[in-house]
CSV table of C-alpha atoms in Angstrom, one decimal:
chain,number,residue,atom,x,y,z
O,1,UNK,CA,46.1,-56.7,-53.4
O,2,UNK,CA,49.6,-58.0,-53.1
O,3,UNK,CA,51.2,-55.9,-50.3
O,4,UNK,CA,55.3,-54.9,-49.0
O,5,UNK,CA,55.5,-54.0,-45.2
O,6,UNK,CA,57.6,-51.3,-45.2
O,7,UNK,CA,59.0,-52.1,-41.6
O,8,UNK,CA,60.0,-54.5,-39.5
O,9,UNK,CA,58.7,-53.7,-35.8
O,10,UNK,CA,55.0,-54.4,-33.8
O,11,UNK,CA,53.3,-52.6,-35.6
O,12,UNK,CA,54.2,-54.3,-39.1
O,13,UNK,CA,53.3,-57.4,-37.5
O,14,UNK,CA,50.4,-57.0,-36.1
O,15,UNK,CA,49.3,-56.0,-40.1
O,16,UNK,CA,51.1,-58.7,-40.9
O,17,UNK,CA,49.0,-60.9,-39.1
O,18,UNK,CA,45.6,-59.4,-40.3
O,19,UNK,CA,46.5,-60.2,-43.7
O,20,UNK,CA,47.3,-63.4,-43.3
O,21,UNK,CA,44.0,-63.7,-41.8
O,22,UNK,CA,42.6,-62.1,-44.8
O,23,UNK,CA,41.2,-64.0,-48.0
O,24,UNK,CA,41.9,-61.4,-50.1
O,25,UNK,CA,44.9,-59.9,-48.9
O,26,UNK,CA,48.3,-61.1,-49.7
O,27,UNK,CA,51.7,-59.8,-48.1
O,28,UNK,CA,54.4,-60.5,-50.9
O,29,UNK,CA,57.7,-58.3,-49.2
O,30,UNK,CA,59.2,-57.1,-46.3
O,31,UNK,CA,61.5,-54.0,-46.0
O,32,UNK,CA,64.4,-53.1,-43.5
O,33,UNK,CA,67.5,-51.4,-43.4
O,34,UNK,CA,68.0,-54.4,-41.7
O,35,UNK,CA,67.9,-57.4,-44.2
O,36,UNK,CA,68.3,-59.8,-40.9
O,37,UNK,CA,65.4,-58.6,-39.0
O,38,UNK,CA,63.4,-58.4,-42.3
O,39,UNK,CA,64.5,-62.0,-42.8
O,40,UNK,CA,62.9,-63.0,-39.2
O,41,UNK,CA,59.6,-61.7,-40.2
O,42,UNK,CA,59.5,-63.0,-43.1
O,43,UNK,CA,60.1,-66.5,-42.2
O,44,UNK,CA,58.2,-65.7,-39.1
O,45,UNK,CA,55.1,-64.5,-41.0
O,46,UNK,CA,55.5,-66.8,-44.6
O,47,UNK,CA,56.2,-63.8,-46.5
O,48,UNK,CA,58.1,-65.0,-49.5
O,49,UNK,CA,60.4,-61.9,-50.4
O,50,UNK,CA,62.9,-59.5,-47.7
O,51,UNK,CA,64.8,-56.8,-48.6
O,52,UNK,CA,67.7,-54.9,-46.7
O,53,UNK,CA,66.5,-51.5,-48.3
O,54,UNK,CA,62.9,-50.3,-48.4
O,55,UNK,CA,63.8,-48.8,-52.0
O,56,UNK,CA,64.5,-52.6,-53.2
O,57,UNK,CA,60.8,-53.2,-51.9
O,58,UNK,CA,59.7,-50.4,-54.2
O,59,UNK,CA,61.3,-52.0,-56.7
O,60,UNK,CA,59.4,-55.1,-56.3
O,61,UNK,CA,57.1,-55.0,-59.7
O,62,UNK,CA,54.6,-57.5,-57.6
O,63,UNK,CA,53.7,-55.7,-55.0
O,64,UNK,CA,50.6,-53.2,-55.3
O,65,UNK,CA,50.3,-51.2,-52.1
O,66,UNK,CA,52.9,-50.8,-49.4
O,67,UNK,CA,51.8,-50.4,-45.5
O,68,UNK,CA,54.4,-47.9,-44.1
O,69,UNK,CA,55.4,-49.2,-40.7
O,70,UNK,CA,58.0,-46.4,-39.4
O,71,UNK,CA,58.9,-43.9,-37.0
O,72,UNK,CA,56.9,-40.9,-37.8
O,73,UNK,CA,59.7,-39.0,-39.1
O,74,UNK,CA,59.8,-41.0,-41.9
O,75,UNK,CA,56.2,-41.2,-42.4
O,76,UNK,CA,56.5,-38.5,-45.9
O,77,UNK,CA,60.0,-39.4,-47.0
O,78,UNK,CA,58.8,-43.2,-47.8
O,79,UNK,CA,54.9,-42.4,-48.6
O,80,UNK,CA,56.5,-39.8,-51.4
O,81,UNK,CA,58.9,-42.3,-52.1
O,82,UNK,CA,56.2,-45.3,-52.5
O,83,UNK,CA,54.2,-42.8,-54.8
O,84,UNK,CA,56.4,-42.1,-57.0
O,85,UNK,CA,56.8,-45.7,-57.7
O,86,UNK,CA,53.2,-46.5,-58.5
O,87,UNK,CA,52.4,-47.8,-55.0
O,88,UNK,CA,48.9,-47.2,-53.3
O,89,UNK,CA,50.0,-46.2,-49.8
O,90,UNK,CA,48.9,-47.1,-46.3
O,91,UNK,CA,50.9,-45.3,-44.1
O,92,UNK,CA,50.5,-45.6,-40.2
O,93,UNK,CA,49.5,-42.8,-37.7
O,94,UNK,CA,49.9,-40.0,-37.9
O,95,UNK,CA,50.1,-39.4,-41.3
O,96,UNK,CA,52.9,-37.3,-41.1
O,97,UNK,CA,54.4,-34.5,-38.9
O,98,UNK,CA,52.6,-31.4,-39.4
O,99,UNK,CA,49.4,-30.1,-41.5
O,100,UNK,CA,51.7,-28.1,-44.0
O,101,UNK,CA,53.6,-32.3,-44.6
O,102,UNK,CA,50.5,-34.0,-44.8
O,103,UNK,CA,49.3,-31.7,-47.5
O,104,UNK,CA,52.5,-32.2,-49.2
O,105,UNK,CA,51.5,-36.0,-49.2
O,106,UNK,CA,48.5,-35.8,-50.6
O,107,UNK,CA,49.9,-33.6,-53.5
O,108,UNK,CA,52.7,-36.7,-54.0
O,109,UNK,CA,50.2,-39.6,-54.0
O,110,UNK,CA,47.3,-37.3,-56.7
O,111,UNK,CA,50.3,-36.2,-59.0
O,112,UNK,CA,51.2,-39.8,-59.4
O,113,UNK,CA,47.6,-41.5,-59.5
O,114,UNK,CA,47.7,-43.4,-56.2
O,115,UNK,CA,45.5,-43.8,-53.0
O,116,UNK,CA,47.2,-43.0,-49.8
O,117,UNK,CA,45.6,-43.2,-46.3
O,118,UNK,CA,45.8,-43.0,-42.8
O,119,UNK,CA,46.1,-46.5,-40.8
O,120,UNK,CA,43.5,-45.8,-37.9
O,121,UNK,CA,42.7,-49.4,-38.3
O,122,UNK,CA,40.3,-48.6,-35.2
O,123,UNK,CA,37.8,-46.9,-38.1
O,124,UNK,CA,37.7,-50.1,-40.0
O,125,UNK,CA,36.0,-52.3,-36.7
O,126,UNK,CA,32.0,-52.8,-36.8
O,127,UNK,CA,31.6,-51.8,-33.2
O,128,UNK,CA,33.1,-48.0,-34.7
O,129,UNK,CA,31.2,-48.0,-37.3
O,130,UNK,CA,27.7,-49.0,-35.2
O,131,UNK,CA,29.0,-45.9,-33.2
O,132,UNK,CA,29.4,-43.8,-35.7
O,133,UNK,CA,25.6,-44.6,-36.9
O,134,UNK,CA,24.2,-44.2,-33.8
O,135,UNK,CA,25.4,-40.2,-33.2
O,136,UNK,CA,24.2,-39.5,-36.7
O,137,UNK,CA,21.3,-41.1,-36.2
O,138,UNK,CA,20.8,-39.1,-33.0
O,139,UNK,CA,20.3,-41.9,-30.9
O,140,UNK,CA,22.3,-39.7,-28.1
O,141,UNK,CA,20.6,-36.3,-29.5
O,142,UNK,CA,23.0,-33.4,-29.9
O,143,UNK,CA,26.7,-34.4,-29.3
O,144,UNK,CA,27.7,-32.0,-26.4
O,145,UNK,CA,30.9,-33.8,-25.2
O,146,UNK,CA,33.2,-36.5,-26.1
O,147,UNK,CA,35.6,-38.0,-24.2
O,148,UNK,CA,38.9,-39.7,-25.3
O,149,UNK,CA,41.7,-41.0,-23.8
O,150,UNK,CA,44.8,-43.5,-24.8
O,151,UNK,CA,47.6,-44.3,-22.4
O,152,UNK,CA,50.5,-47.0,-21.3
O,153,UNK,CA,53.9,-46.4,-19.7
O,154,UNK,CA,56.9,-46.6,-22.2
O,155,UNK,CA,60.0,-47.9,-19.8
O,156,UNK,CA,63.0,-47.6,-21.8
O,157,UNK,CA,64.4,-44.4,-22.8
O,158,UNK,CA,66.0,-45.5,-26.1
O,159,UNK,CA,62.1,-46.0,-27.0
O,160,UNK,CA,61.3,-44.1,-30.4
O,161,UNK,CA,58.0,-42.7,-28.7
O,162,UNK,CA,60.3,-40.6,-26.8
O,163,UNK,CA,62.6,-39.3,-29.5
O,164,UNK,CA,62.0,-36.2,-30.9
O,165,UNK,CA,64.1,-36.4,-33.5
O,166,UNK,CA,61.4,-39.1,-34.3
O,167,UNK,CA,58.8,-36.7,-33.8
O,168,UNK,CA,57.9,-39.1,-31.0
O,169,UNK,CA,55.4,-38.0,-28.1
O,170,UNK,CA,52.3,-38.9,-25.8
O,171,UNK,CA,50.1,-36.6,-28.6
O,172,UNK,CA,51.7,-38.3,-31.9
O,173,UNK,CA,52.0,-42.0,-30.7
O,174,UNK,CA,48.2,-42.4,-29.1
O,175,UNK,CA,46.4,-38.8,-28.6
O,176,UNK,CA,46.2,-39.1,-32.2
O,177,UNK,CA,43.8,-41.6,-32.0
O,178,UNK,CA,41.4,-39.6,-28.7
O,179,UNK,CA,41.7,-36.7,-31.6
O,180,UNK,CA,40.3,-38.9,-34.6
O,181,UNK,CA,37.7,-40.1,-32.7
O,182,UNK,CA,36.8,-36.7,-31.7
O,183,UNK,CA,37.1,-35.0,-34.8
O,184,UNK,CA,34.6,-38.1,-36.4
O,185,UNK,CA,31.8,-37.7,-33.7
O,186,UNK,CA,31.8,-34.0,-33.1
O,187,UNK,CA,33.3,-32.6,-36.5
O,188,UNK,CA,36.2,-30.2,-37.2
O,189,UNK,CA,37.8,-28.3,-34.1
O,190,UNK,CA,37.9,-24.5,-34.1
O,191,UNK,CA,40.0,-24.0,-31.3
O,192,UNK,CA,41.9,-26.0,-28.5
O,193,UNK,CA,44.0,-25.9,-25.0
O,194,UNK,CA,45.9,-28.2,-24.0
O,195,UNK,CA,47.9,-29.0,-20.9
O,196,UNK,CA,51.7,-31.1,-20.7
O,197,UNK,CA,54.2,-32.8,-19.1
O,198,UNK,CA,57.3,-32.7,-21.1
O,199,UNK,CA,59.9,-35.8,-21.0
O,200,UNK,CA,63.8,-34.9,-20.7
O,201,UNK,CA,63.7,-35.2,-24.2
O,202,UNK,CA,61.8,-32.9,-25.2
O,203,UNK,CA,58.4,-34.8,-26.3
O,204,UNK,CA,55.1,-34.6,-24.2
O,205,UNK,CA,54.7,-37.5,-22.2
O,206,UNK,CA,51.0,-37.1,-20.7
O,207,UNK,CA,49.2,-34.1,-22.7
O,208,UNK,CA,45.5,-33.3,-21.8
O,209,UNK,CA,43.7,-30.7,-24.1
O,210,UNK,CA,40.0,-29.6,-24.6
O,211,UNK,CA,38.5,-29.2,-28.3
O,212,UNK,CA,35.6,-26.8,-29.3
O,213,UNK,CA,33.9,-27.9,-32.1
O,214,UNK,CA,31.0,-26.1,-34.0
O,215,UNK,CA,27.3,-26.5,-32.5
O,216,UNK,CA,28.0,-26.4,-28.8
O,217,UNK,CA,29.8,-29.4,-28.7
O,218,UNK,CA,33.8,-29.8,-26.6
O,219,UNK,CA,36.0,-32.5,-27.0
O,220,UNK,CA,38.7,-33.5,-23.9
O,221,UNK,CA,41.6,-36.0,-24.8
O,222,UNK,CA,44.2,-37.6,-22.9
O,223,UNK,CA,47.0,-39.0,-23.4
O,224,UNK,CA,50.4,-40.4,-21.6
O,225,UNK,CA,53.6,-42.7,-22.1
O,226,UNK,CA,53.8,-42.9,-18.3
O,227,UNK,CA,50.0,-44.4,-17.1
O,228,UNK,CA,49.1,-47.8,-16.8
O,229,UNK,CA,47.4,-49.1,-20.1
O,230,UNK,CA,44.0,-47.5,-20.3
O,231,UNK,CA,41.8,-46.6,-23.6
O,232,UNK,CA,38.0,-45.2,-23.6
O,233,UNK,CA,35.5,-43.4,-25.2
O,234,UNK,CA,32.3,-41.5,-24.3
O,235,UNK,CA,29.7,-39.6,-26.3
O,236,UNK,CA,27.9,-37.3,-24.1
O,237,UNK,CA,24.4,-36.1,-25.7
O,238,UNK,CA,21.3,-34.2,-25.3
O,239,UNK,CA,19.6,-37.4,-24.9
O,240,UNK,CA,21.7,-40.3,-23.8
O,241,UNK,CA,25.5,-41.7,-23.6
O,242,UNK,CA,27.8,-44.3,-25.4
O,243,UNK,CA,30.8,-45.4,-23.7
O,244,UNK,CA,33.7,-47.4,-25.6
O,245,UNK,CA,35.5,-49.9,-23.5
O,246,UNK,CA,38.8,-51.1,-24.8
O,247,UNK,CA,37.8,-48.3,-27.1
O,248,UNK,CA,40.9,-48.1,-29.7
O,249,UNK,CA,42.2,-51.6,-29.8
O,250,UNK,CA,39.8,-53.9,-28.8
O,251,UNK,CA,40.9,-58.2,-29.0
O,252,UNK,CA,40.9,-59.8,-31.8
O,253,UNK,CA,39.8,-63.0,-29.9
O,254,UNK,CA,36.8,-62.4,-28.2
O,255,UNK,CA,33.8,-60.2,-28.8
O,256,UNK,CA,33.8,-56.5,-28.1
O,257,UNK,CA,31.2,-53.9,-26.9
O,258,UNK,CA,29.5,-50.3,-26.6
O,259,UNK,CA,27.1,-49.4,-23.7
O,260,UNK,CA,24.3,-47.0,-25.0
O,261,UNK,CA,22.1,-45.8,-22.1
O,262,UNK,CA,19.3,-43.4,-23.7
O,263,UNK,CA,17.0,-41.0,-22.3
O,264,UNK,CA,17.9,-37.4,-20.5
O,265,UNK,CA,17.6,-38.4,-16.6
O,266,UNK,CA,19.4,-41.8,-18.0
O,267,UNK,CA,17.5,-45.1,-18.6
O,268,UNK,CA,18.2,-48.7,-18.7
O,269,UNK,CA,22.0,-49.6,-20.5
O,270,UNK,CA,21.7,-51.4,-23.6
O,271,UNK,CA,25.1,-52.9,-24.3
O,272,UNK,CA,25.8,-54.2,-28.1
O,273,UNK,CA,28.0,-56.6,-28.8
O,274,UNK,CA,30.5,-57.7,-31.4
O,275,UNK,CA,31.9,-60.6,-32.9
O,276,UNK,CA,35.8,-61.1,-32.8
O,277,UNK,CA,37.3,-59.7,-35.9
O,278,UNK,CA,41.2,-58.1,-36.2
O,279,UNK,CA,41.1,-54.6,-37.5
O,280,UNK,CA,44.2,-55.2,-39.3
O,281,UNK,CA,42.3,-57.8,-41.8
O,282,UNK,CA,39.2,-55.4,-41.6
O,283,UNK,CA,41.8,-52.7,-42.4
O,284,UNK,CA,43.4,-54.0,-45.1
O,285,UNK,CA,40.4,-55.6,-46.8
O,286,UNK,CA,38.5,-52.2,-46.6
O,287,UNK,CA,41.7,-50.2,-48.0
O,288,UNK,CA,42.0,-52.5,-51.4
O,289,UNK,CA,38.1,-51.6,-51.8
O,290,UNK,CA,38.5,-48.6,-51.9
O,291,UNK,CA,41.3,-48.6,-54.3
O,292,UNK,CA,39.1,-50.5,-56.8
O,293,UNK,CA,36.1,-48.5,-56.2
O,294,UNK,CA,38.2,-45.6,-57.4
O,295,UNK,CA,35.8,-42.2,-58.0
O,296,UNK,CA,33.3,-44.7,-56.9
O,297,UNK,CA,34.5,-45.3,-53.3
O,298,UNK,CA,31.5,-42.8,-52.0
O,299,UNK,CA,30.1,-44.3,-48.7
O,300,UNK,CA,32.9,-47.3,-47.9
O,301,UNK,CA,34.6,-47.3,-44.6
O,302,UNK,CA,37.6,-45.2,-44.8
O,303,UNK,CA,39.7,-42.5,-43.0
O,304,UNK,CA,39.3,-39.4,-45.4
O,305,UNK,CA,42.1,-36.8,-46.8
O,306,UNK,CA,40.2,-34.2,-44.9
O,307,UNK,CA,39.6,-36.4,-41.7
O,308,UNK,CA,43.7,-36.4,-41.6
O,309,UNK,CA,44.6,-33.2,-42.6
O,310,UNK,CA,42.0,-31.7,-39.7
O,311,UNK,CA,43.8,-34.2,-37.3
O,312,UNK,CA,47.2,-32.6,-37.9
O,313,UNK,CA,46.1,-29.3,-37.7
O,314,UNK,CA,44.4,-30.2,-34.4
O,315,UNK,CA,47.8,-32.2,-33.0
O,316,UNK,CA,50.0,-29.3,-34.2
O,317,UNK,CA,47.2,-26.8,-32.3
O,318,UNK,CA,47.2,-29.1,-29.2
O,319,UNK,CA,51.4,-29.3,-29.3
O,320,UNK,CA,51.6,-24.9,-29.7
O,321,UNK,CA,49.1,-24.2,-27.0
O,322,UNK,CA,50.7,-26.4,-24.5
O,323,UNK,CA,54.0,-25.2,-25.1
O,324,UNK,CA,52.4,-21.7,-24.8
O,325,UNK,CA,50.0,-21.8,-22.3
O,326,UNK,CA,46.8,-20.5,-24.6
O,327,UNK,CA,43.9,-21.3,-26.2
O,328,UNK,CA,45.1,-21.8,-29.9
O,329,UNK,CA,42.8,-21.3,-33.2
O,330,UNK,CA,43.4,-24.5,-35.4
């Protein structure tokens, strides 16, 4: 597909740069409400077309599926907006800023036949989905707990992350991703708690929370915008253990790995190992298939509407019961 970056921050390139990676992929326009910074990824990036408005983007007849790079606050104002103008939509975590908006979303993007998902490009990485098989297949047994936590220390105050007004936050910028990981290996939360520390502005800046799922299984995330940078994932069974180094954003240069060690009293670890890829290509690539599978997208790599309206009921559970100090039904 020919894509516009709506954007013109890390993020965007970082996507960018996976689709120039990609055979398939092609990035046609850049958007900013700053034509000079969209200018400098363009040229930066070979992108032949920048615009000083994301609406001019939208208006760009070529391109076929915006990625929407922007604060989160804008995440449903320019999704809508990219629907309405016959866009599919790739819109960055998390989706949007509550369960009642992501709903909305949805509604926009069906009423005017387009795809829209949730950029966990995490979900589109071999080593995920190898993890993902193995718990289904029961290679751990019965999931009992999982474990996930994102964290790195944000040092300037004017950062976005900490604006609420943004709808910034620990929980919002990388809990999300300890909470899609959770909700994919142990279902649908029931019911949460969560802990805080609140920044002067308002936002959590470290959050821990515990999920309950259905069948016996818990959940604990972590998250903070003032630890040094650490990411991992554990699946705790009846009958063995995966751990996830690197777990959410593993290199793109150099191969990755999972460490299953099966057996109840805990045998010999196996470790797997992966071949370099950039989630971004893998992302991209996987999103255009399932746009052409259409109804017939059944089984291909994606992240679901359900999968993201469940995670912003769980983030808007985790965000009430920490601000009132109780266990909270999602």
């Amino acid at each position: 597909m020919r894509w516009g970056i709506l954007g013109p921050g890390r993020i965007a390139r970082a996507f960018l740069t996976g689709l120039a990676r990609s055979r398939t992929e092609t990035a046609v326009a850049v958007g900013s409400r700053d034509v000079g910074r969209a200018k400098a990824v363009a040229a930066d990036l070979a992108v032949p077309r920048a615009y000083g408005s994301y609406d001019d983007l939208l208006a760009d007849g070529e391109v076929e599926a915006v990625y929407i790079a922007l604060p989160n606050a804008l995440h449903a104002e320019w999704s809508d907006a990219a629907a309405r103008a016959g866009k599919h939509v790739l819109c960055e975590k998390p989706l949007g800023r509550s369960a009642a908006e992501v709903e909305r979303m949805f509604g926009t993007a069906h009423g005017h036949g387009v795809v829209l998902m949730e950029a966990f490009m995490y979900r589109f990485h071999p080593r995920t989905l190898r993890l993902a098989e193995l718990v289904t297949a029961g290679e751990v047994g019965q999931v009992r707990l999982v474990r996930g936590a994102f964290g790195f220390t944000v040092t300037a105050a004017s950062n976005v992350r900490l604006s609420a007004e943004l709808a910034g936050g620990a929980l919002m910028d990388v809990g999300c991703y300890p909470v899609s990981v959770a909700r994919m290996l142990a279902g649908r939360p029931t019911r949460v708690s969560a802990v805080a520390r609140w920044a002067p502005t308002g936002v959590d800046e470290t959050l821990a929370g515990t999920l309950e799922h259905a069948d016996a299984a818990l959940s604990q995330v972590s998250c903070s915008l003032t630890t040094s940078h650490h990411q991992v994932v554990q699946v705790v069974g009846t009958g063995g253990v995966v751990d996830v180094p690197q777990a959410f954003t593993p290199p793109a240069d150099r191969p990755s790995k999972l460490v299953l060690t099966r057996g109840v009293r805990g045998g010999e670890p196996e470790e797997l190992t992966f071949e370099p890829i950039d989630q971004y290509t893998a992302e991209a690539e996987g999103f255009a298939r399932l746009v052409a599978a259409g109804r017939d997208a059944v089984g291909l790599p994606r992240v679901s509407p359900v999968e993201s309206l469940d995670n912003a009921a769980t983030i808007d559970a985790l965000l009430r019961s920490a601000r009132e100090s109780r266990p909270t039904d999602v």
